PDB file of C-alpha atoms in Angstrom:
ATOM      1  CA  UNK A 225       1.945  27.764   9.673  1.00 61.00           C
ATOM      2  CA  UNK A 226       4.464  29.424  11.638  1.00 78.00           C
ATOM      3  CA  UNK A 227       5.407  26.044  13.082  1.00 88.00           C
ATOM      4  CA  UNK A 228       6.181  24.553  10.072  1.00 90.00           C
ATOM      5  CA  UNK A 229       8.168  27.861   9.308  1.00 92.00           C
ATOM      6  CA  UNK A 230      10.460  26.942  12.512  1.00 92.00           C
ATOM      7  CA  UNK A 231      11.241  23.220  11.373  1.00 94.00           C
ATOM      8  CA  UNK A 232      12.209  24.432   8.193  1.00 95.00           C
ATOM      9  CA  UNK A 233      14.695  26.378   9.440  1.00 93.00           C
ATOM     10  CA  UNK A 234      15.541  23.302  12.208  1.00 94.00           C
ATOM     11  CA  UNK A 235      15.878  20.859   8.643  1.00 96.00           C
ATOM     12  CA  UNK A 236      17.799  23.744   7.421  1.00 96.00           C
ATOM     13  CA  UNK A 237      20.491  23.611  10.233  1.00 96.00           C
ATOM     14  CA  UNK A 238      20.366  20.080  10.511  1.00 96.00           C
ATOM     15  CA  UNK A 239      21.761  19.772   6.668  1.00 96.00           C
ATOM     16  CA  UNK A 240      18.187  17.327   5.862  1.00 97.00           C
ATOM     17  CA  UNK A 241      16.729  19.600   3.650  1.00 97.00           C
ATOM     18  CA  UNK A 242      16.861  20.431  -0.230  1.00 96.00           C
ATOM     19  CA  UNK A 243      14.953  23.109  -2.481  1.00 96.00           C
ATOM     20  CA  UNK A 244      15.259  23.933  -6.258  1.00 92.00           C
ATOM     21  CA  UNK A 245      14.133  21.530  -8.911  1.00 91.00           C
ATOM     22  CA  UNK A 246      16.982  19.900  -9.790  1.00 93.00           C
ATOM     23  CA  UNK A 247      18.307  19.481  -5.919  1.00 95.00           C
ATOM     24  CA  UNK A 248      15.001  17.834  -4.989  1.00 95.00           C
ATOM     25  CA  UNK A 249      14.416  15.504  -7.916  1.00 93.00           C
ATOM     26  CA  UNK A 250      18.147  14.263  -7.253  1.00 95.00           C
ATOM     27  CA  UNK A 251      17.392  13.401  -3.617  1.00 96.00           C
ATOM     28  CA  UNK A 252      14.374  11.498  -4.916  1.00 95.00           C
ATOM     29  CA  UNK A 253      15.585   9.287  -7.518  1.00 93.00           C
ATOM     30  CA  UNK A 254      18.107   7.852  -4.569  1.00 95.00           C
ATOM     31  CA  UNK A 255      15.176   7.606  -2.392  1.00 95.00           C
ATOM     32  CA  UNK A 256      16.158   9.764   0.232  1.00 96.00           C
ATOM     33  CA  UNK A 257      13.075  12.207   0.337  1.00 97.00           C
ATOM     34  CA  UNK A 258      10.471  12.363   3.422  1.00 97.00           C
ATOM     35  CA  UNK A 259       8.226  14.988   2.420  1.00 97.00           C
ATOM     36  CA  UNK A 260       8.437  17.482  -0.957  1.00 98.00           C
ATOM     37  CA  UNK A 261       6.621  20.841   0.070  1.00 97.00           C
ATOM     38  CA  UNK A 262       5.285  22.970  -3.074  1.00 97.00           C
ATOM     39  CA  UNK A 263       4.546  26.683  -2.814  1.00 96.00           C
ATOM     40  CA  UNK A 264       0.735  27.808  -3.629  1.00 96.00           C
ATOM     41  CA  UNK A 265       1.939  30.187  -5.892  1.00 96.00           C
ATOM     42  CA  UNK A 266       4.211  27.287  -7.802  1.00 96.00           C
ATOM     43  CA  UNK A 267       3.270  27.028 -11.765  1.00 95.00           C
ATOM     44  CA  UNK A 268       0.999  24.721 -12.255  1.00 96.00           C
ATOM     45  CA  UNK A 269       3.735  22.764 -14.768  1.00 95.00           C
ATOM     46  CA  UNK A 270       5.402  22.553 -11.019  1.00 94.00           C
ATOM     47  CA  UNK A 271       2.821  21.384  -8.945  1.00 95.00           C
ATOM     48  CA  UNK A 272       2.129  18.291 -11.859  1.00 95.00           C
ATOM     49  CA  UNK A 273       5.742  17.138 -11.904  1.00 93.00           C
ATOM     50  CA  UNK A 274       5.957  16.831  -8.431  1.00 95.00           C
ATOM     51  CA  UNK A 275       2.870  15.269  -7.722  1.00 96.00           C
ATOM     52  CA  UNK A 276       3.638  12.578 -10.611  1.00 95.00           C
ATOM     53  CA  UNK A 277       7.651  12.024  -9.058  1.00 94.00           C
ATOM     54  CA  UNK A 278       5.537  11.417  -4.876  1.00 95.00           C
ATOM     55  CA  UNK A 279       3.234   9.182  -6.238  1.00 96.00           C
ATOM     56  CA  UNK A 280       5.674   7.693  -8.639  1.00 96.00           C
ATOM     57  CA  UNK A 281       8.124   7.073  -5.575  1.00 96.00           C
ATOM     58  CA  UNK A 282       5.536   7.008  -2.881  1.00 96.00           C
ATOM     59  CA  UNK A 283       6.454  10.680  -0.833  1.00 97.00           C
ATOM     60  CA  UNK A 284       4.103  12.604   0.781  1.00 97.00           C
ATOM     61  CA  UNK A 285       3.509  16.043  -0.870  1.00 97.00           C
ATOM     62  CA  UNK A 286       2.055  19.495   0.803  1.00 96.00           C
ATOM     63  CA  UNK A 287       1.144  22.822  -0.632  1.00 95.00           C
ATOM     64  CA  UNK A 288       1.823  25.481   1.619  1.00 92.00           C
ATOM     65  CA  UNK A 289       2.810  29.053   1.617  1.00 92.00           C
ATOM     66  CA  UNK A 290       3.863  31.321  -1.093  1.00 94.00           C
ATOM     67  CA  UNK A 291       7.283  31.490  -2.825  1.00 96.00           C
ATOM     68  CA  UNK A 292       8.613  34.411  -1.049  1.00 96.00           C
ATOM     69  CA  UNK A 293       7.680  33.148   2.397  1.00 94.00           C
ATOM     70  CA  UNK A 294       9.368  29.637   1.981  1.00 95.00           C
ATOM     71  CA  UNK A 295      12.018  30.776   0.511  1.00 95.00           C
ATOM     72  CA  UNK A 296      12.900  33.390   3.540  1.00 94.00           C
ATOM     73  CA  UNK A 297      12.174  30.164   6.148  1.00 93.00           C
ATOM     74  CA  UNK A 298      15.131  28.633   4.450  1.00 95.00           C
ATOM     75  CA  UNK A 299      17.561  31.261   3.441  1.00 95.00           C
ATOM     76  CA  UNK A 300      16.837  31.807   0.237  1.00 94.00           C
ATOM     77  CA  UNK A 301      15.359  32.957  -3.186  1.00 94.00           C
ATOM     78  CA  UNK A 302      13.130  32.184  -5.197  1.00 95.00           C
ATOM     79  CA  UNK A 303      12.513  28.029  -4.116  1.00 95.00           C
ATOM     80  CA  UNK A 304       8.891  27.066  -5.012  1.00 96.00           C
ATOM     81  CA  UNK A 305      10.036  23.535  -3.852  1.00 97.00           C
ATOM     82  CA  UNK A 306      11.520  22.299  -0.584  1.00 97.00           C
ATOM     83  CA  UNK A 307      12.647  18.309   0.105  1.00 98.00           C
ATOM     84  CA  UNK A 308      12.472  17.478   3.944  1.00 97.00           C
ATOM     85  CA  UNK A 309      14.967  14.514   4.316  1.00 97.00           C
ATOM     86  CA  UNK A 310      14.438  13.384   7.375  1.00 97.00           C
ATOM     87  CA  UNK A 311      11.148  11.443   8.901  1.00 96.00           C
ATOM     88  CA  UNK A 312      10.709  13.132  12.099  1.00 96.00           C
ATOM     89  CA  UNK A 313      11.024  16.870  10.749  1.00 95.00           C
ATOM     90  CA  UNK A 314       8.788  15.926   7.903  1.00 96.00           C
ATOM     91  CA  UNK A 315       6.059  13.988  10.181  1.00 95.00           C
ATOM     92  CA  UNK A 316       5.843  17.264  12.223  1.00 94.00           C
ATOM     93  CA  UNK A 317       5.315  19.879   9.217  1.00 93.00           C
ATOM     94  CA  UNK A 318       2.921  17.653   8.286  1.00 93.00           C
ATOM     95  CA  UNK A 319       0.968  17.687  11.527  1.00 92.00           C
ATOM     96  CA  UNK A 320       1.265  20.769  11.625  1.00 88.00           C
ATOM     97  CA  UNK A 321       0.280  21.928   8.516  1.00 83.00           C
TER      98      UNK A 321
END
């Protein structure tokens, strides 16, 4: 966990990453998404739209963490969903995960 923690924070610096609802479905309608991460403690009205939008657009999808913690690996509040845009960050979260 605290791995995936750290390339947050590298997809954070690196400008290829996106959180809030509205940010992340954006990215996805041009196609640009590698991996959508949901918080555990998402509502479940959450966790259903983005499942529908990855398998809709075919992007992998992981539940991890809580709310708080994500949103502190990324500098800020409240974000129960995170966009990784870039293939290599996202293939090692999901390794690691």
């Amino acid at each position: 966990m605290n791995k995936c923690y750290g390339m947050l924070g590298i997809a954070v610096k690196a400008g290829k990453l996106a959180s809030g609802n509205d940010a992340v479905l954006d990215l996805v309608k041009k196609h640009r998404v590698k991996l959508i991460i949901v918080a555990e403690d998402a509502s479940d009205k959450t966790k259903k739209e983005m499942q529908f939008m990855c398998n809709k657009f075919n992007i992998p999808l992981i539940i991890f963490g809580n709310i708080e913690e994500n949103s502190h690996a990324i500098g800020k509040k409240n974000r129960a969903i995170i966009a990784i845009c870039d293939s290599g960050i996202a293939n090692k979260i999901r390794k690691n995960n």
